[in-house]
XYZ file of C-alpha atoms in Angstrom:
630
model
C 14.827 7.043 5.315
C 14.160 4.035 3.059
C 16.205 1.446 4.914
C 13.681 -1.200 5.930
C 14.448 -3.495 3.006
C 12.600 -6.747 3.653
C 11.224 -8.446 0.545
C 7.639 -9.631 0.710
C 8.595 -12.269 -1.883
C 10.779 -15.055 -0.532
C 12.218 -16.531 -3.737
C 11.997 -16.372 -7.555
C 10.153 -19.692 -7.686
C 6.425 -19.774 -8.304
C 3.799 -18.524 -10.686
C 5.008 -15.664 -12.894
C 8.560 -15.971 -11.511
C 8.079 -13.246 -8.876
C 10.541 -10.432 -8.389
C 11.518 -9.260 -4.891
C 9.115 -6.602 -3.669
C 9.977 -4.163 -0.911
C 7.004 -2.682 0.897
C 6.891 -0.517 4.029
C 10.490 0.561 3.557
C 10.471 3.807 5.574
C 11.670 4.275 9.127
C 12.063 7.472 11.150
C 15.506 8.397 12.460
C 16.874 11.094 14.744
C 20.316 12.723 14.962
C 21.942 14.193 18.062
C 23.404 17.548 17.092
C 26.039 17.272 19.826
C 27.460 14.247 21.678
C 25.805 15.407 24.925
C 22.256 15.250 23.621
C 20.092 12.321 24.629
C 17.155 11.043 22.641
C 13.773 11.987 24.102
C 12.729 8.416 23.316
C 15.550 6.866 25.379
C 14.310 5.061 28.493
C 15.775 6.160 31.841
C 19.233 4.727 32.555
C 21.322 4.433 35.734
C 23.354 7.534 34.924
C 20.397 9.388 33.467
C 17.410 8.576 35.654
C 14.102 10.234 35.102
C 14.526 12.195 38.369
C 17.701 13.793 37.070
C 15.879 14.846 33.926
C 13.102 16.398 35.996
C 15.645 18.242 38.114
C 17.194 19.663 34.971
C 13.784 20.893 33.919
C 13.038 22.869 37.085
C 15.042 26.045 36.358
C 13.243 26.447 33.032
C 9.880 25.916 34.735
C 10.592 28.548 37.395
C 11.776 31.098 34.862
C 9.501 30.811 31.843
C 10.126 34.442 30.970
C 13.903 34.073 30.791
C 15.065 36.770 28.345
C 16.428 35.821 24.980
C 20.204 35.553 24.679
C 22.263 38.448 23.491
C 22.756 37.969 19.731
C 26.331 39.229 20.127
C 27.141 36.699 22.822
C 29.212 33.635 21.990
C 27.250 30.354 21.889
C 27.670 27.933 24.740
C 29.620 25.531 22.548
C 32.496 28.004 22.334
C 33.218 27.426 26.003
C 33.619 23.712 25.331
C 30.369 22.659 26.955
C 26.936 22.094 25.484
C 23.948 21.857 27.795
C 22.091 18.548 27.740
C 18.835 18.262 25.852
C 15.873 18.856 28.196
C 13.874 15.794 29.078
C 10.544 14.996 27.454
C 7.879 17.536 28.189
C 10.362 20.100 29.550
C 10.166 23.721 28.561
C 13.212 24.699 26.582
C 15.301 27.390 28.261
C 16.683 30.476 26.602
C 19.851 28.707 25.532
C 17.952 26.511 23.055
C 14.829 28.498 22.180
C 13.981 32.124 22.900
C 10.578 33.235 24.082
C 7.844 33.156 21.444
C 7.669 36.943 21.344
C 11.424 37.329 20.876
C 12.726 38.247 17.446
C 16.157 36.793 18.112
C 16.768 33.460 16.356
C 17.405 30.403 18.506
C 20.990 29.438 19.101
C 21.627 26.021 17.561
C 24.956 24.309 18.157
C 25.958 21.456 15.845
C 29.096 19.401 16.262
C 29.559 17.964 12.792
C 32.458 15.674 13.664
C 30.982 12.213 14.159
C 27.445 13.371 13.388
C 26.713 10.252 11.330
C 27.471 8.099 14.376
C 24.938 9.887 16.576
C 21.881 8.361 15.016
C 18.950 6.447 16.526
C 15.835 4.845 15.210
C 12.618 6.301 16.487
C 10.820 3.300 18.050
C 7.829 3.194 15.688
C 6.982 0.587 13.025
C 8.221 0.868 9.460
C 5.754 1.839 6.763
C 5.200 3.851 3.624
C 5.764 7.071 5.492
C 5.776 10.717 4.493
C 5.257 14.358 5.550
C 6.980 14.118 8.941
C 6.332 17.098 11.243
C 7.167 17.667 14.905
C 5.654 19.516 17.838
C 6.874 19.715 21.423
C 4.833 16.633 22.305
C 4.249 14.623 19.122
C 5.555 13.420 15.827
C 3.026 13.484 12.983
C 3.384 11.688 9.666
C 1.379 9.926 6.974
C 1.393 6.176 6.448
C 0.102 4.754 3.182
C -0.993 1.137 2.905
C 0.173 -1.226 0.177
C -1.326 -1.666 -3.282
C -2.542 0.787 -5.923
C -5.782 1.616 -4.075
C -4.264 1.920 -0.629
C -5.501 4.545 1.798
C -3.395 7.027 3.711
C -3.746 7.662 7.432
C -2.415 10.440 9.635
C -0.365 9.016 12.513
C 0.712 10.588 15.808
C 3.475 9.439 18.146
C 3.843 10.918 21.611
C 7.429 11.876 22.406
C 8.237 10.078 25.638
C 10.945 7.747 26.988
C 8.884 4.565 27.354
C 5.703 2.832 26.164
C 5.956 4.595 22.797
C 2.930 3.832 20.647
C 1.448 5.071 17.401
C -2.120 6.247 17.141
C -4.222 6.963 14.058
C -5.341 10.570 14.189
C -7.548 10.263 11.112
C -7.900 7.568 8.460
C -8.287 7.898 4.699
C -6.878 11.397 4.269
C -5.418 13.157 1.227
C -2.951 15.475 2.989
C -2.418 17.543 6.123
C -0.607 20.632 7.392
C 0.666 21.690 10.792
C -0.017 25.307 11.760
C 2.860 27.755 12.148
C 2.583 27.719 15.956
C 2.419 23.879 15.848
C -0.827 23.799 17.814
C -3.367 22.947 15.103
C -3.721 20.360 12.345
C -5.488 21.057 9.051
C -6.481 17.818 7.336
C -7.761 17.448 3.782
C -10.105 14.499 3.402
C -12.150 13.300 0.438
C -15.897 13.601 0.732
C -17.793 10.776 -1.032
C -20.261 12.206 -3.505
C -19.119 15.806 -2.999
C -17.562 18.005 -5.675
C -14.843 19.238 -3.347
C -12.784 17.761 -0.535
C -13.426 18.621 3.109
C -10.998 20.523 5.358
C -10.914 19.832 9.105
C -8.996 21.863 11.682
C -8.455 20.640 15.257
C -5.893 20.540 18.043
C -2.643 18.772 17.242
C -2.961 15.656 19.353
C -3.110 11.883 19.231
C -6.758 11.726 18.112
C -9.169 13.706 16.010
C -12.286 14.987 17.786
C -15.029 12.416 18.297
C -17.496 14.775 16.655
C -15.474 15.504 13.538
C -18.217 17.525 11.853
C -17.699 20.316 14.371
C -14.073 20.616 13.190
C -15.031 20.977 9.542
C -14.190 24.314 7.936
C -17.286 25.791 6.352
C -16.268 27.021 2.911
C -19.792 27.639 1.682
C -19.537 31.356 2.365
C -16.208 31.767 0.594
C -16.592 34.267 -2.232
C -14.122 36.152 -4.358
C -14.200 38.197 -7.505
C -13.185 36.362 -10.627
C -12.530 37.420 -14.197
C -12.485 34.363 -16.504
C -10.533 36.108 -19.246
C -7.911 37.346 -16.782
C -7.633 33.806 -15.435
C -7.332 32.387 -18.948
C -4.547 34.858 -19.696
C -2.670 33.640 -16.619
C -3.198 29.973 -17.565
C -2.037 30.632 -21.113
C 1.077 32.450 -19.919
C 1.820 29.718 -17.371
C 1.615 27.078 -20.119
C 4.093 29.136 -22.131
C 6.420 29.426 -19.102
C 6.249 25.712 -18.346
C 7.395 24.917 -21.853
C 10.120 27.521 -21.648
C 11.437 25.954 -18.441
C 10.834 22.217 -19.037
C 11.089 21.527 -22.777
C 14.037 19.210 -23.306
C 15.757 21.506 -25.845
C 16.761 24.874 -24.374
C 16.922 26.244 -27.912
C 13.203 25.373 -28.260
C 13.782 23.636 -31.611
C 14.887 26.982 -33.019
C 11.579 28.718 -32.217
C 11.764 32.307 -30.899
C 9.783 31.509 -27.769
C 9.114 35.092 -26.553
C 7.970 35.996 -30.051
C 5.703 32.952 -30.056
C 4.006 34.275 -26.903
C 3.553 37.704 -28.430
C 2.054 36.091 -31.525
C -0.595 34.044 -29.702
C -1.353 35.982 -26.503
C -3.672 38.542 -28.139
C -5.940 35.685 -29.203
C -6.786 34.986 -25.550
C -9.121 37.991 -25.669
C -11.223 36.128 -28.245
C -11.559 32.948 -26.161
C -15.054 32.272 -24.832
C -14.524 29.144 -22.714
C -11.819 26.837 -21.304
C -12.109 24.350 -24.177
C -11.247 27.097 -26.665
C -8.307 28.074 -24.464
C -7.043 24.492 -24.730
C -7.159 24.834 -28.510
C -5.161 28.050 -28.345
C -2.531 26.530 -26.036
C -2.243 23.633 -28.495
C -1.563 26.128 -31.316
C 1.164 27.718 -29.179
C 2.842 24.379 -28.448
C 2.506 23.080 -32.006
C 5.170 25.573 -33.128
C 7.734 23.256 -31.512
C 6.865 20.348 -33.834
C 7.304 17.891 -30.968
C 5.139 14.989 -29.948
C 4.204 14.290 -26.327
C 2.875 17.833 -26.082
C -0.809 17.738 -25.202
C -3.454 19.889 -23.554
C -6.312 18.461 -21.534
C -8.513 19.046 -18.549
C -9.151 22.310 -16.800
C -12.322 24.028 -15.692
C -14.350 23.017 -18.726
C -18.115 23.274 -18.773
C -20.153 20.124 -18.258
C -23.402 19.677 -20.113
C -26.373 19.257 -17.749
C -28.112 16.994 -20.243
C -25.266 14.508 -20.711
C -26.761 11.184 -21.787
C -24.896 7.987 -20.919
C -25.639 5.170 -23.322
C -25.935 1.500 -22.459
C -24.570 -1.297 -24.637
C -25.428 -4.984 -24.985
C -21.957 -6.042 -26.109
C -23.131 -7.244 -29.513
C -23.460 -6.181 -33.134
C -27.131 -5.867 -34.096
C -28.763 -5.855 -37.540
C -32.268 -4.710 -38.328
C -34.561 -7.629 -39.259
C -38.024 -6.230 -39.937
C -39.254 -9.562 -41.255
C -38.107 -11.236 -38.064
C -39.843 -8.654 -35.922
C -36.917 -6.760 -34.436
C -33.121 -6.505 -34.405
C -31.122 -9.681 -34.917
C -28.013 -10.401 -32.850
C -25.432 -10.767 -35.639
C -22.460 -11.237 -33.297
C -21.926 -11.348 -29.562
C -18.518 -9.851 -28.769
C -16.344 -12.466 -27.125
C -14.743 -11.822 -23.771
C -12.181 -13.886 -21.919
C -14.124 -16.586 -20.013
C -11.396 -16.532 -17.344
C -12.716 -13.074 -16.384
C -16.513 -13.373 -16.214
C -17.033 -9.742 -15.190
C -15.759 -8.601 -18.584
C -18.186 -10.698 -20.626
C -21.000 -9.335 -22.769
C -24.304 -8.847 -20.918
C -25.716 -11.443 -23.334
C -23.051 -13.996 -22.375
C -23.409 -14.013 -18.612
C -23.848 -17.379 -16.858
C -27.445 -18.536 -16.750
C -28.463 -16.909 -20.042
C -29.214 -18.851 -23.219
C -28.952 -15.943 -25.659
C -27.451 -16.976 -28.984
C -26.334 -15.276 -32.159
C -29.262 -15.141 -34.571
C -31.828 -14.458 -31.834
C -34.020 -11.426 -32.494
C -34.551 -8.690 -29.888
C -38.227 -7.820 -30.304
C -38.581 -5.365 -27.410
C -36.621 -3.609 -24.665
C -38.541 -2.779 -21.503
C -41.778 -3.413 -23.377
C -41.029 -1.066 -26.304
C -40.722 -2.617 -29.760
C -37.236 -2.231 -31.210
C -38.780 -1.568 -34.636
C -40.332 1.646 -33.306
C -36.907 3.338 -32.899
C -34.046 3.955 -35.342
C -31.744 1.727 -33.273
C -32.118 -0.283 -30.033
C -29.518 2.014 -28.482
C -32.239 4.664 -28.240
C -33.971 2.421 -25.694
C -30.752 1.999 -23.685
C -30.108 5.644 -22.861
C -29.202 6.077 -19.171
C -29.463 2.272 -18.758
C -25.765 1.439 -18.243
C -25.423 -0.585 -15.051
C -29.215 -0.912 -14.660
C -31.287 -3.983 -15.413
C -33.426 -4.008 -18.557
C -35.950 -6.532 -19.857
C -35.408 -8.035 -23.328
C -37.996 -10.008 -25.261
C -36.124 -12.452 -27.495
C -37.310 -14.649 -30.325
C -34.926 -17.626 -30.663
C -33.226 -18.204 -33.996
C -34.128 -21.883 -33.763
C -37.821 -21.024 -33.705
C -40.386 -21.309 -30.966
C -42.076 -18.747 -28.746
C -40.362 -15.581 -27.574
C -39.041 -15.415 -24.029
C -37.915 -12.654 -21.712
C -34.507 -12.207 -20.067
C -33.074 -9.567 -17.781
C -29.634 -8.157 -18.637
C -27.490 -5.276 -17.381
C -26.064 -3.098 -20.200
C -22.452 -1.949 -20.191
C -21.165 1.610 -20.129
C -19.315 3.048 -23.117
C -15.798 2.311 -21.824
C -16.622 -1.280 -20.857
C -18.259 -1.847 -24.239
C -15.195 -0.505 -26.017
C -12.927 -2.760 -23.957
C -15.128 -5.744 -24.796
C -14.772 -5.091 -28.525
C -11.007 -4.874 -27.991
C -11.103 -8.167 -26.045
C -12.911 -9.773 -28.961
C -10.218 -8.622 -31.415
C -7.429 -9.701 -29.077
C -8.878 -13.155 -28.419
C -9.417 -13.716 -32.125
C -5.721 -12.893 -32.768
C -4.657 -15.390 -30.124
C -6.956 -18.069 -31.497
C -5.522 -17.572 -34.976
C -1.962 -17.922 -33.675
C -2.851 -21.047 -31.684
C -4.346 -22.696 -34.749
C -1.869 -21.624 -37.437
C 1.130 -22.032 -35.153
C 0.094 -25.527 -34.024
C 0.481 -24.403 -30.393
C 4.193 -23.893 -30.898
C 3.873 -20.090 -31.098
C 2.664 -17.871 -28.271
C 0.872 -14.543 -28.556
C 0.937 -11.544 -26.203
C -0.737 -8.228 -26.989
C -0.122 -5.090 -24.919
C -2.635 -2.282 -25.345
C -0.431 0.201 -23.504
C 2.512 0.191 -21.085
C 0.963 0.863 -17.687
C 0.070 -0.956 -14.487
C -2.815 -2.917 -15.982
C -0.663 -3.844 -18.969
C 2.126 -5.419 -16.924
C -0.656 -7.446 -15.330
C -1.748 -8.479 -18.831
C 1.862 -9.383 -19.635
C 2.013 -11.603 -16.554
C -1.323 -13.190 -17.474
C -0.471 -13.938 -21.113
C 3.317 -14.359 -21.307
C 4.001 -17.007 -18.690
C 1.653 -19.638 -20.125
C 3.625 -19.467 -23.410
C 7.175 -18.502 -22.385
C 8.424 -22.019 -23.139
C 7.195 -22.126 -26.739
C 9.398 -22.181 -29.816
C 8.146 -18.798 -31.035
C 6.465 -15.696 -29.636
C 4.543 -12.827 -31.218
C 4.621 -9.654 -29.113
C 1.874 -7.483 -30.574
C 2.508 -3.790 -29.890
C 0.104 -2.488 -32.506
C -2.215 0.262 -31.206
C -0.038 0.498 -28.074
C -0.723 3.830 -26.343
C 2.503 3.984 -24.341
C 3.359 4.271 -20.669
C 6.619 3.418 -18.893
C 7.075 -0.357 -18.342
C 9.385 -1.141 -21.281
C 12.255 -2.087 -18.949
C 10.085 -4.708 -17.194
C 9.126 -6.323 -20.499
C 12.646 -6.149 -21.943
C 14.074 -7.507 -18.704
C 12.028 -10.676 -19.126
C 12.953 -11.043 -22.788
C 16.650 -10.572 -21.948
C 16.701 -13.536 -19.597
C 18.885 -16.405 -20.806
C 18.590 -20.060 -19.921
C 22.009 -21.187 -18.749
C 21.217 -24.296 -16.678
C 18.530 -26.956 -16.664
C 16.788 -28.775 -13.860
C 15.971 -32.449 -14.220
C 13.157 -33.501 -11.889
C 12.482 -37.113 -10.997
C 9.384 -37.020 -13.229
C 8.220 -34.616 -15.879
C 9.945 -32.294 -18.330
C 13.162 -30.407 -17.584
C 12.900 -26.716 -16.813
C 15.534 -24.060 -16.727
C 17.290 -21.329 -14.883
C 16.812 -18.381 -15.257
C 13.169 -18.802 -14.424
C 10.750 -17.753 -17.118
C 13.467 -17.180 -19.721
C 12.131 -17.240 -23.281
C 14.337 -19.437 -25.472
C 12.511 -19.216 -28.787
C 12.270 -16.845 -31.747
C 10.588 -13.455 -31.291
C 8.624 -11.270 -33.714
C 7.262 -7.889 -32.617
C 4.307 -6.396 -34.477
C 4.221 -2.585 -34.825
C 2.104 -0.131 -36.775
C 1.398 3.587 -37.104
C -0.548 3.516 -33.828
C 2.369 2.112 -31.825
C 3.340 5.099 -29.697
C 5.597 6.348 -26.924
C 6.767 3.532 -24.641
C 5.449 0.985 -27.116
C 8.014 2.400 -29.527
C 10.692 2.295 -26.846
C 10.006 -1.388 -26.213
C 10.164 -2.122 -29.950
C 13.395 -0.140 -30.260
C 14.823 -2.067 -27.321
C 14.020 -5.386 -28.988
C 15.919 -4.232 -32.069
C 18.959 -2.729 -30.348
C 19.310 -5.628 -27.917
C 19.088 -8.136 -30.753
C 16.077 -9.933 -29.310
C 13.873 -10.336 -32.365
C 12.432 -9.030 -35.628
C 10.140 -6.015 -36.056
C 7.329 -6.503 -38.558
C 4.567 -4.119 -39.680
C 4.615 -0.412 -40.484
C 6.488 2.662 -39.182
C 5.479 3.782 -35.690
C 4.065 7.081 -34.370
C 7.357 8.846 -33.589
C 7.138 10.073 -29.985
C 10.652 9.723 -28.598
C 10.798 12.602 -26.081
C 9.445 11.473 -22.731
C 7.581 13.467 -20.092
C 6.343 13.394 -16.497
C 2.995 15.162 -16.963
C 3.849 17.086 -13.798
C 3.382 20.634 -15.078
C -0.222 21.215 -14.076
C -2.118 24.485 -14.383
C -4.068 26.411 -11.757
C -7.466 24.870 -12.603
C -6.126 21.280 -12.655
C -5.681 21.257 -16.419
C -2.329 20.384 -17.942
C -0.237 21.459 -20.916
C 2.413 18.746 -20.980
C 5.937 19.507 -22.166
C 8.203 16.946 -23.806
C 11.023 16.845 -21.250
C 13.488 13.999 -21.884
C 14.878 13.370 -25.337
C 16.155 9.886 -26.103
C 19.330 9.283 -28.084
C 21.417 6.293 -29.079
C 24.967 5.502 -27.904
C 26.305 6.538 -31.301
C 25.042 10.073 -30.637
C 21.826 10.218 -32.660
C 18.339 11.207 -31.536
C 16.011 8.259 -31.941
C 12.303 7.760 -32.523
C 11.181 11.415 -32.269
C 9.480 12.685 -35.387
C 10.177 9.643 -37.549
C 9.308 6.613 -35.471
C 10.654 3.075 -35.726
C 10.927 1.467 -39.140
C 10.143 -2.256 -39.156
C 12.670 -4.810 -40.345
C 9.958 -6.274 -42.567
C 7.273 -3.955 -43.956
C 3.786 -5.457 -44.067
C 0.691 -3.237 -44.211
C -2.880 -4.100 -43.317
C -5.023 -2.715 -46.138
C -8.282 -1.079 -44.997
C -10.858 -3.148 -46.881
C -9.115 -6.448 -46.186
C -8.892 -5.534 -42.498
C -12.608 -4.702 -42.466
C -13.254 -8.153 -43.873
C -11.404 -9.697 -40.927
C -8.013 -10.300 -42.510
C -4.747 -9.520 -40.731
C -1.818 -9.633 -43.132
C 0.676 -8.553 -40.461
C -0.277 -11.319 -38.068
C -0.270 -13.914 -40.851
C 3.202 -12.774 -41.956
C 4.500 -13.015 -38.376
C 3.182 -16.560 -38.005
C 4.758 -17.604 -41.318
C 8.092 -15.992 -40.413
C 8.216 -17.794 -37.082
C 7.343 -21.121 -38.640
C 10.281 -20.664 -40.999
C 12.655 -19.639 -38.221
C 11.612 -22.554 -36.013
C 12.179 -25.006 -38.875
C 15.571 -23.496 -39.790
C 16.839 -23.128 -36.225
C 15.042 -25.374 -33.748
C 15.833 -24.823 -30.101
C 14.780 -27.981 -28.299
C 15.213 -28.381 -24.571
C 18.392 -30.388 -23.970
C 17.613 -33.800 -22.536
C 19.261 -34.729 -19.233
C 22.282 -37.013 -19.429
C 22.139 -40.524 -17.971
C 21.901 -40.524 -14.222
C 25.158 -41.643 -12.592
C 25.090 -45.229 -11.351
C 27.393 -45.531 -8.371
C 26.353 -49.060 -7.444
C 29.256 -51.494 -7.289
């Protein structure tokens, strides 16, 4: 039960105005089914000494083959007396559990009156606990550490009346199961570098075997017949069923869903691989005309000759006269995060824009169509560049480590983002803040914390939700924007500050465009409906039916169903299909955007400058301090 509510954050004061955070909230509890039962974890007491418990155990020990009770017989509770629970380690007699080979169910007596008062804590530490199972001698459960990359361990607790301790059976596991007879544990554990996880089976006890390899289940000989097309037919039908059972509209947007299956199912016989099956499932789902329906993953084929490219984090232009490829622009990264910088911008290097890359690893860059041809399979590996400086002088050599494709893409995005912020800082005379959210996930709330709090006290704020790919953190962002300053603190020295902490008091403009999707649209809609600011840009994507992405398929692919439609208090569906219209329409034309212009950002800056001039919101100055001297 989640009852261990102790915040790891002591107060709302500090950087980023911290919220309370409750970690390790789970504790294990036990209920006595009748008032006479004692907890097996209770220490011996004067009226219940350990010797008395042992005496109570003896009859069961002498008669292990006691026959099972007559199913027609009345339970012991009907006579007004319930036998006490056997002590720890005792063999249960026939009144509580029949012999293993008996088919008669055990007789369980529960006195419901006052049940909620017969509760104890199991004396083990709180944690992020799960998957509790019980044997005659132990409790087993998982305990996950804190943080997004935390590991999970399997924990055992011996059931005894004193000196109760936890022990780690196995660390860093994915899951576990207890066998039906409660004598064996099967543990699933990730294998670094392996394509599949490892399964270990061993006795259910406080520790895993010292030589764990001997407990590993050898799956190498596992073989079974398999018909890909039969499997694809099952996957296709399952995707159809998942939409039938989870799509938010039971009427399926007016589509005859059984007829839709009959229409598309024969095409499965023409599918030749899993990627084509994904296409076919997409055709099936597209009949619903709903966004947030997507197909991805599955047992798709991987090319054995996949080539990973390396990138230098720069835009290069061929300069035959200069003897190579000239560095036209080095993509800017945030200097506060050195690991994200271009390979050409790392500390200790003197590479500048205008320098010419003459060779990579000794091969002239003029001998290949593009320097990228010399960076194949070089991501994350050092390469040698020969550079001729733009200022003249002899060429020199430097060693750099190229980026992978995703890191290079993020760097280009960083460059765009930083240039937007710089433009706002300059044109807004440092009175307007700028926050851009690429999506609405865990890393994006971190970006919000990084970029919002340095500017929360400015007269204006631009929240840029263009190109936002969605997620589920809109309530966190809106919660901060809803905060109102209602009281001010006057320190002995320095500027006043206010309560509530981190409340934004200025004017807000939210930028949206056709690539603002899903939770980005929800955040923009919240700003409008809560009266927090002005929406500027172009109409958004139009995905207003949310989903969990929980309907996976047998081969770990997924065909997501749109599960939760959103509607307004006045009884209208919102967002889905149409999107959010801005209050002020401003479009970024393609050629002007290519030339580096940003009409939407410029319009937002101008609008805020006008609003700040028309309705300034200065911080109230403190009144004169009272002088009580006589």
